[in-house]
């Protein structure tokens, strides 16, 4: 068995196209492979419809299978002689894949998050949670944050910079401009993933049997 990328036989200088120095066999490795009449399996055939690939692959002149979920619609590459079909619907119905569920990770429903600042108009945009629902508000420099929550009633927006705001209680908030997770966030993600895995696994067993 030989596993090749689609560019392994493109250029004359590739190892497979180099001539052998053997006195009894001066053919290239690829020419010797052709003589063996190999069975070829093409993975993701929709990615291999270029002229260079076609010119070299046709030299094999042997049995080949196209294995993938997406097939070219071009006349010379359309799906033909189908032996078996496993599309996304069939795979789902046979419980071969799990449903995808997306969960939003937040640090805490009580945390106030700085989304962006507007230095020109001296405003900052915040997000916060109220009864589990995310809300958004803009606060001007010098204004109280009491409109967000009563616990911020005595706190004002003292100053702001490009990605920071300074509050009267000496707190500094920054916009989160990267996807680096804290240890607490990573732990929460793992906990949720394990919880959902066992929940789906249990549902799978009961639905199957």
Short mmCIF file of C-alpha atoms in Angstrom, two decimals:
data_model
loop_
_atom_site.label_atom_id
_atom_site.label_comp_id
_atom_site.label_asym_id
_atom_site.label_seq_id
_atom_site.Cartn_x
_atom_site.Cartn_y
_atom_site.Cartn_z
CA UNK A 1 0.00 0.00 0.00
CA UNK A 2 1.28 3.45 -0.90
CA UNK A 3 -0.32 6.68 0.37
CA UNK A 4 0.22 9.70 -1.86
CA UNK A 5 -0.74 13.34 -1.82
CA UNK A 6 -2.16 14.86 -5.00
CA UNK A 7 1.14 16.65 -5.68
CA UNK A 8 3.42 13.62 -5.37
CA UNK A 9 3.55 13.08 -9.15
CA UNK A 10 3.19 16.64 -10.44
CA UNK A 11 6.83 17.50 -11.13
CA UNK A 12 9.62 15.65 -12.90
CA UNK A 13 11.92 16.17 -9.92
CA UNK A 14 9.57 14.39 -7.50
CA UNK A 15 11.03 11.19 -6.08
CA UNK A 16 8.35 9.06 -7.77
CA UNK A 17 9.33 10.44 -11.18
CA UNK A 18 13.07 9.99 -10.84
CA UNK A 19 14.72 7.36 -13.01
CA UNK A 20 16.13 4.32 -11.28
CA UNK A 21 19.87 3.67 -11.49
CA UNK A 22 19.27 -0.07 -11.45
CA UNK A 23 20.90 -1.73 -14.49
CA UNK A 24 17.91 -4.00 -14.98
CA UNK A 25 15.19 -1.42 -14.39
CA UNK A 26 15.62 2.14 -15.56
CA UNK A 27 11.98 3.11 -15.16
CA UNK A 28 10.84 5.60 -12.55
CA UNK A 29 9.08 4.49 -9.38
CA UNK A 30 5.78 5.78 -10.73
CA UNK A 31 6.23 3.87 -14.00
CA UNK A 32 6.86 0.71 -12.02
CA UNK A 33 3.73 1.36 -9.98
CA UNK A 34 1.76 1.71 -13.23
CA UNK A 35 3.08 -1.69 -14.39
CA UNK A 36 1.67 -3.27 -11.22
CA UNK A 37 -1.89 -2.24 -12.23
CA UNK A 38 -2.72 -1.04 -8.71
CA UNK A 39 -6.19 -0.39 -7.31
CA UNK A 40 -6.42 3.31 -6.46
CA UNK A 41 -8.62 4.89 -3.82
CA UNK A 42 -9.17 8.65 -4.15
CA UNK A 43 -10.10 10.43 -0.95
CA UNK A 44 -12.09 13.67 -1.31
CA UNK A 45 -12.39 13.41 -5.12
CA UNK A 46 -13.87 16.91 -5.47
CA UNK A 47 -10.45 18.33 -4.60
CA UNK A 48 -8.64 16.37 -7.33
CA UNK A 49 -10.03 17.58 -10.63
CA UNK A 50 -7.12 19.70 -11.82
CA UNK A 51 -5.46 19.13 -15.19
CA UNK A 52 -2.11 18.16 -13.68
CA UNK A 53 -3.64 15.51 -11.46
CA UNK A 54 -5.81 14.12 -14.27
CA UNK A 55 -2.92 13.86 -16.72
CA UNK A 56 -0.82 11.84 -14.31
CA UNK A 57 -3.58 9.81 -12.73
CA UNK A 58 -4.90 8.59 -16.11
CA UNK A 59 -1.54 6.89 -16.69
CA UNK A 60 -2.48 4.32 -14.06
CA UNK A 61 -5.25 2.98 -16.31
CA UNK A 62 -6.52 0.66 -13.59
CA UNK A 63 -9.46 0.15 -11.26
CA UNK A 64 -10.09 3.03 -8.88
CA UNK A 65 -12.60 4.02 -6.22
CA UNK A 66 -13.62 7.52 -5.28
CA UNK A 67 -14.27 7.76 -1.56
CA UNK A 68 -15.88 10.88 -0.14
CA UNK A 69 -19.01 12.77 0.79
CA UNK A 70 -18.76 15.43 -1.92
CA UNK A 71 -18.33 14.67 -5.62
CA UNK A 72 -17.54 16.98 -8.54
CA UNK A 73 -20.42 18.05 -10.78
CA UNK A 74 -18.20 18.47 -13.84
CA UNK A 75 -19.16 16.21 -16.75
CA UNK A 76 -15.94 14.18 -16.59
CA UNK A 77 -16.07 13.71 -12.83
CA UNK A 78 -19.75 13.17 -11.94
CA UNK A 79 -20.69 10.35 -9.58
CA UNK A 80 -20.89 7.04 -11.45
CA UNK A 81 -21.01 3.30 -10.76
CA UNK A 82 -21.96 3.97 -7.16
CA UNK A 83 -21.22 0.98 -4.92
CA UNK A 84 -22.43 2.37 -1.59
CA UNK A 85 -23.82 5.65 -0.37
CA UNK A 86 -23.57 6.98 3.18
CA UNK A 87 -24.79 10.56 3.19
CA UNK A 88 -25.24 12.82 6.21
CA UNK A 89 -28.93 11.92 6.71
CA UNK A 90 -28.32 8.17 6.63
CA UNK A 91 -25.33 8.51 8.96
CA UNK A 92 -27.45 10.48 11.42
CA UNK A 93 -30.34 8.01 11.26
CA UNK A 94 -27.95 5.12 11.90
CA UNK A 95 -26.57 6.92 14.99
CA UNK A 96 -23.11 7.19 13.44
CA UNK A 97 -22.83 10.88 14.26
CA UNK A 98 -23.98 13.02 17.14
CA UNK A 99 -25.96 16.19 16.91
CA UNK A 100 -23.91 19.35 17.19
CA UNK A 101 -24.84 21.68 20.01
CA UNK A 102 -23.22 25.06 20.62
CA UNK A 103 -22.92 26.53 24.10
CA UNK A 104 -21.86 30.08 24.88
CA UNK A 105 -19.24 30.31 27.59
CA UNK A 106 -19.45 33.30 29.91
CA UNK A 107 -17.31 33.98 32.94
CA UNK A 108 -20.20 34.85 35.22
CA UNK A 109 -23.69 36.27 34.88
CA UNK A 110 -22.72 38.91 37.45
CA UNK A 111 -19.64 40.12 35.62
CA UNK A 112 -19.70 43.40 33.72
CA UNK A 113 -17.95 43.15 30.36
CA UNK A 114 -16.44 45.98 28.35
CA UNK A 115 -17.20 45.50 24.65
CA UNK A 116 -15.66 48.63 23.12
CA UNK A 117 -14.84 52.29 23.74
CA UNK A 118 -15.57 55.44 21.73
CA UNK A 119 -12.89 57.95 22.67
CA UNK A 120 -14.25 60.63 20.33
CA UNK A 121 -17.68 60.71 21.99
CA UNK A 122 -16.31 59.62 25.38
CA UNK A 123 -18.58 56.57 25.61
CA UNK A 124 -18.11 52.92 26.45
CA UNK A 125 -20.31 49.97 25.55
CA UNK A 126 -20.90 47.29 28.18
CA UNK A 127 -22.73 43.97 28.30
CA UNK A 128 -24.32 42.45 31.38
CA UNK A 129 -26.85 39.77 32.28
CA UNK A 130 -30.29 40.44 33.70
CA UNK A 131 -32.36 37.39 34.67
CA UNK A 132 -30.14 35.24 32.46
CA UNK A 133 -30.55 37.47 29.40
CA UNK A 134 -27.60 39.40 27.99
CA UNK A 135 -28.19 43.16 27.78
CA UNK A 136 -26.15 45.99 26.27
CA UNK A 137 -25.78 49.61 27.30
CA UNK A 138 -23.61 52.67 26.60
CA UNK A 139 -22.28 54.83 29.42
CA UNK A 140 -20.77 58.30 29.00
CA UNK A 141 -17.73 59.53 30.86
CA UNK A 142 -18.82 60.86 34.25
CA UNK A 143 -22.12 58.93 34.26
CA UNK A 144 -23.12 56.43 36.91
CA UNK A 145 -23.28 52.74 36.11
CA UNK A 146 -26.44 52.53 38.19
CA UNK A 147 -28.55 52.12 35.04
CA UNK A 148 -26.93 48.71 34.60
CA UNK A 149 -27.59 47.46 38.11
CA UNK A 150 -28.32 49.06 41.47
CA UNK A 151 -25.12 47.56 42.91
CA UNK A 152 -23.17 49.92 40.60
CA UNK A 153 -25.14 52.98 41.72
CA UNK A 154 -22.19 54.73 43.38
CA UNK A 155 -19.72 53.84 40.62
CA UNK A 156 -19.05 56.21 37.71
CA UNK A 157 -17.08 55.98 34.51
CA UNK A 158 -14.05 58.09 35.35
CA UNK A 159 -12.01 57.77 32.17
CA UNK A 160 -11.52 55.67 29.08
CA UNK A 161 -8.79 54.71 26.64
CA UNK A 162 -8.65 52.72 23.41
CA UNK A 163 -9.52 49.38 25.01
CA UNK A 164 -9.82 50.23 28.70
CA UNK A 165 -12.15 52.03 31.07
CA UNK A 166 -11.36 53.31 34.55
CA UNK A 167 -14.13 53.30 37.15
CA UNK A 168 -14.42 55.43 40.27
CA UNK A 169 -13.98 52.40 42.55
CA UNK A 170 -10.43 51.99 41.12
CA UNK A 171 -11.53 49.09 38.89
CA UNK A 172 -10.09 48.83 35.37
CA UNK A 173 -11.97 46.89 32.69
CA UNK A 174 -10.42 45.84 29.39
CA UNK A 175 -11.91 44.51 26.16
CA UNK A 176 -11.18 40.85 25.57
CA UNK A 177 -9.36 40.83 22.24
CA UNK A 178 -8.01 37.29 22.28
CA UNK A 179 -9.35 33.78 22.72
CA UNK A 180 -7.03 32.67 25.48
CA UNK A 181 -9.13 30.89 28.09
CA UNK A 182 -8.60 31.03 31.82
CA UNK A 183 -8.25 27.84 33.88
CA UNK A 184 -11.78 28.38 35.16
CA UNK A 185 -13.16 28.66 31.61
CA UNK A 186 -11.28 25.53 30.49
CA UNK A 187 -12.63 23.59 33.50
CA UNK A 188 -16.17 24.71 32.71
CA UNK A 189 -15.80 23.65 29.08
CA UNK A 190 -14.51 20.20 30.02
CA UNK A 191 -17.23 19.75 32.62
CA UNK A 192 -19.95 20.67 30.11
CA UNK A 193 -18.48 18.47 27.37
CA UNK A 194 -18.33 15.41 29.66
CA UNK A 195 -21.85 16.07 30.93
CA UNK A 196 -23.26 16.29 27.38
CA UNK A 197 -21.29 13.21 26.25
CA UNK A 198 -22.85 10.97 28.91
CA UNK A 199 -26.28 12.50 28.36
CA UNK A 200 -26.14 11.77 24.62
CA UNK A 201 -24.66 8.34 25.20
CA UNK A 202 -27.53 7.45 27.54
CA UNK A 203 -30.10 8.69 25.02
CA UNK A 204 -28.38 6.66 22.28
CA UNK A 205 -28.55 3.43 24.30
CA UNK A 206 -32.23 3.83 25.14
CA UNK A 207 -33.19 4.83 21.59
CA UNK A 208 -31.22 1.90 20.13
CA UNK A 209 -32.52 -0.78 22.46
#
